Coordinates of C-alpha atoms in Angstrom, one line a residue:
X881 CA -40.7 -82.3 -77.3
X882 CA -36.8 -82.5 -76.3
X883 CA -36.3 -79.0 -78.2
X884 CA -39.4 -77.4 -76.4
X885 CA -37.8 -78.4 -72.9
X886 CA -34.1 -77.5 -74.2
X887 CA -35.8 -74.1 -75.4
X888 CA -37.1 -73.6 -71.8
X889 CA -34.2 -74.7 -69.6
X890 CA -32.5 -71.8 -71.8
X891 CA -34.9 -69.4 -71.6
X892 CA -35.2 -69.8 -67.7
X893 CA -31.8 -69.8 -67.5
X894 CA -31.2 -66.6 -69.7
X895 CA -33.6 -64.7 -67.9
X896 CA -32.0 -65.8 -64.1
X897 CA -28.4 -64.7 -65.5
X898 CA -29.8 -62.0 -66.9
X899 CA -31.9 -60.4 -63.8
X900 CA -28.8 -61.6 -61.6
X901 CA -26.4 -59.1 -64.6
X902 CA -28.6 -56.9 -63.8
X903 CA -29.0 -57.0 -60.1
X904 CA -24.9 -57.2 -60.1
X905 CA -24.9 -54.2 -62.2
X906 CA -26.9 -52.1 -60.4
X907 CA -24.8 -53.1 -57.2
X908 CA -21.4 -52.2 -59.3
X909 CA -23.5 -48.5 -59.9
X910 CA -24.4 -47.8 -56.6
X911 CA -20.9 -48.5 -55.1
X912 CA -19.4 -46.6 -57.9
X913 CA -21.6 -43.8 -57.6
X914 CA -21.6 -44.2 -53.5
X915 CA -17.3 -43.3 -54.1
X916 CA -17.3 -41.2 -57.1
X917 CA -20.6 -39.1 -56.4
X918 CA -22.5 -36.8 -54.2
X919 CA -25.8 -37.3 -54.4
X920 CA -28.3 -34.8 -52.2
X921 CA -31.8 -34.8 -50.9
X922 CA -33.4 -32.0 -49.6
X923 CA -33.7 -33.2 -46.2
X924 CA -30.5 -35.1 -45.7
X925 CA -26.8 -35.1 -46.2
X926 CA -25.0 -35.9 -49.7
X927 CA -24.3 -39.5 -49.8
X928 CA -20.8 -41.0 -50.2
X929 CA -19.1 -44.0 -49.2
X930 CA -18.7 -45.6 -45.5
X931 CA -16.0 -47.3 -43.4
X932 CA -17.3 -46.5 -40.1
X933 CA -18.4 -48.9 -37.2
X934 CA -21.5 -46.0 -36.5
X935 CA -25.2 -47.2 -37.2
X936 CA -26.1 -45.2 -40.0
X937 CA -28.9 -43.5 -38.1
X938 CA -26.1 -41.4 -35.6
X939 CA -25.7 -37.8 -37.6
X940 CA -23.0 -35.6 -35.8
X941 CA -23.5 -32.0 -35.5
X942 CA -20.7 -29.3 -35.3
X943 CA -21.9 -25.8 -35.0
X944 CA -20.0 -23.4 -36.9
X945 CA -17.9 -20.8 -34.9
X946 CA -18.6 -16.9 -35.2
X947 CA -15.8 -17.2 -38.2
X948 CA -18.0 -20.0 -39.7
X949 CA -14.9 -22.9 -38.2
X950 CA -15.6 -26.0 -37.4
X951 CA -14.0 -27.9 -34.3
X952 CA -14.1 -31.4 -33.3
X953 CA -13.2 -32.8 -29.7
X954 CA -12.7 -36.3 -31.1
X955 CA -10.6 -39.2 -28.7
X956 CA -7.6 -40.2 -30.4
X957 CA -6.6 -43.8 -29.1
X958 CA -8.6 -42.7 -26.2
X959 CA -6.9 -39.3 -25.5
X960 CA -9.2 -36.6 -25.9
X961 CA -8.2 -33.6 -28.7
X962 CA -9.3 -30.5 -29.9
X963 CA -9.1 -30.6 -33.8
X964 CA -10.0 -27.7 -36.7
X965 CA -12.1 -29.2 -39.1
X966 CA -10.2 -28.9 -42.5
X967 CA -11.5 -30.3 -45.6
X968 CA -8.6 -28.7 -47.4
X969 CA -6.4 -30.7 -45.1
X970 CA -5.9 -34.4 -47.2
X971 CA -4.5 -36.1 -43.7
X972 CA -5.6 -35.6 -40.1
X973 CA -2.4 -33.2 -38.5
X974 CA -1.7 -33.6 -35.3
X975 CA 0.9 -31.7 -32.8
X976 CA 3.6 -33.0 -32.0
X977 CA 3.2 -33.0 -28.4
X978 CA -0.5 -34.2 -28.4
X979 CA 0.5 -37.4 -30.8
X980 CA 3.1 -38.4 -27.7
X981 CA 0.1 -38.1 -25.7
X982 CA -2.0 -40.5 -27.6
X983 CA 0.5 -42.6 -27.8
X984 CA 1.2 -42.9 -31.6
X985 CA 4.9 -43.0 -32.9
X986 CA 6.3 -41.6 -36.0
X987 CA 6.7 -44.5 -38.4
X988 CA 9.9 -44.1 -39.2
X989 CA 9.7 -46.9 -41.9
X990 CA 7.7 -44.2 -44.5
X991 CA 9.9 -41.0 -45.6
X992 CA 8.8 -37.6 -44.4
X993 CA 5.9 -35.9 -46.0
X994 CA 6.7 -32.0 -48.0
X995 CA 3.7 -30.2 -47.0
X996 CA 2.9 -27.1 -48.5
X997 CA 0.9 -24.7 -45.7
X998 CA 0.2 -21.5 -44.9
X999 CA 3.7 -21.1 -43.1
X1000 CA 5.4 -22.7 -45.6
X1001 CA 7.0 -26.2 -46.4
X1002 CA 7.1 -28.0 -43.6
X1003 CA 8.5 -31.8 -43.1
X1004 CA 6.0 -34.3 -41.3
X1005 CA 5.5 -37.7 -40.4
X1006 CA 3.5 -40.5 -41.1
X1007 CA 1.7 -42.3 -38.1
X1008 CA -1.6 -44.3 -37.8
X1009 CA -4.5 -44.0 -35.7
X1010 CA -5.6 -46.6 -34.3
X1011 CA -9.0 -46.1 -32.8
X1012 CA -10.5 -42.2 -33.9
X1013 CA -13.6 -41.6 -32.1
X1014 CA -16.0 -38.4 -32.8
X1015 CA -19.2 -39.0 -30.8
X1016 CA -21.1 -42.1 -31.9
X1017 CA -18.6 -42.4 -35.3
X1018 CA -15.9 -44.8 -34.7
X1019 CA -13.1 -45.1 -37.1
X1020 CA -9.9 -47.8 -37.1
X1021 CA -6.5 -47.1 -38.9
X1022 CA -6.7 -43.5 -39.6
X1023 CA -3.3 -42.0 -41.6
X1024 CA -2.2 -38.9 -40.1
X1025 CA 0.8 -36.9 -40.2
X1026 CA 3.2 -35.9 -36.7
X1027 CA 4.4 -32.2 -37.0
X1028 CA 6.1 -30.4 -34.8
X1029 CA 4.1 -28.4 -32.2
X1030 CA 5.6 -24.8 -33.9
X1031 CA 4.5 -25.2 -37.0
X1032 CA 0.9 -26.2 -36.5
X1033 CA -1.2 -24.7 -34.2
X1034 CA -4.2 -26.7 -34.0
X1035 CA -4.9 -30.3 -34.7
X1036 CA -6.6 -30.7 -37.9
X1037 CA -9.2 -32.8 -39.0
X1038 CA -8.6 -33.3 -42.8
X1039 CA -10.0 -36.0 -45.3
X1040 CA -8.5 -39.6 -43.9
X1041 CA -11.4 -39.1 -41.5
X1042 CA -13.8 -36.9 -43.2
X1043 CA -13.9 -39.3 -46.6
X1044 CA -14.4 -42.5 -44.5
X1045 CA -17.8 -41.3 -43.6
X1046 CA -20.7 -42.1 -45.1
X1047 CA -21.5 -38.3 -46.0
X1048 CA -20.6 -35.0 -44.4
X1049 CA -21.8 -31.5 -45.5
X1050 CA -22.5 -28.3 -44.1
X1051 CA -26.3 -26.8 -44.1
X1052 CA -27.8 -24.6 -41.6
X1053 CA -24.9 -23.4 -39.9
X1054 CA -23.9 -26.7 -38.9
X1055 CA -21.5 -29.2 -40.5
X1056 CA -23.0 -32.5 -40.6
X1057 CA -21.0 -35.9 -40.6
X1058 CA -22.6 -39.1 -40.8
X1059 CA -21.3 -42.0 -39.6

């Protein structure tokens, strides 16, 4: 009898660890796959991973310009900013002039960022947003670089706020970010 219930507390116990391997597994997949893939459905943006404060049922959308562009007026520490969307961009850019006016200061604790653009190598600085907001997305601690107004003539929007969503993509005309 004693190896029947021995038998029993093992096999009930295999098969809890095992479903809860499994369940943990499948968790481990779908975060992986949430950071490493883009997965899309017909009738909704690719899917990717999310640090955003938005409910996931806000969707942004930014109408492309006649030269298929994409701008943003997001509020930087509460200062609103026009910004170029720029996926090629790794770091939100912003001028100069309108960083002073959002109140962030060069860290002068990090080295200057060599940035290769269109106009050349240009030196930058690190900074950190503290509060981004675009619409209903809200987004804390944003890294972005300080150059000087001349060599950048537009705020950019690049991927320190573009990968934090929980997708973006463009599809009928419109570029698509969801919080």
């Amino acid at each position: 009898m004693r190896p029947l219930i021995w038998a029993s507390l093992v096999l009930v116990g295999g098969a809890f660890a095992g479903v809860t391997t499994v369940e943990r597994l499948s968790q481990q997949t779908r975060s992986v796959a949430g950071e490493a893939a883009r997965v899309t459905a017909p009738d909704r943006p690719s899917l990717s991973r999310s640090e955003v404060s938005a409910p996931p049922s806000h969707d942004l959308r930014l109408a492309a310009d006649t030269r298929g562009h994409f701008h943003a007026d997001p509020q930087v520490n509460g200062m609103p900013m026009a910004m170029l969307v720029d996926t090629g961009a790794s770091i939100v850019a912003l001028r100069e002039s309108d960083a002073r006016a959002a109140g962030l200061q060069i860290d002068r604790a990090r080295a200057p960022h060599r940035l290769s653009t269109a106009n050349g190598v240009v030196e930058a600085h690190g900074a950190t947003i503290r509060e981004f907001r675009l619409g209903p997305i809200i987004l804390h601690d944003v890294e972005a670089v300080i150059m000087p107004d001349a060599q950048l003539g537009k705020n950019l929007l690049g991927m320190s706020v573009l990968r934090r969503l929980r997708s973006f993509e463009v599809r009928d005309g419109a570029l698509w970010l969801r919080g």
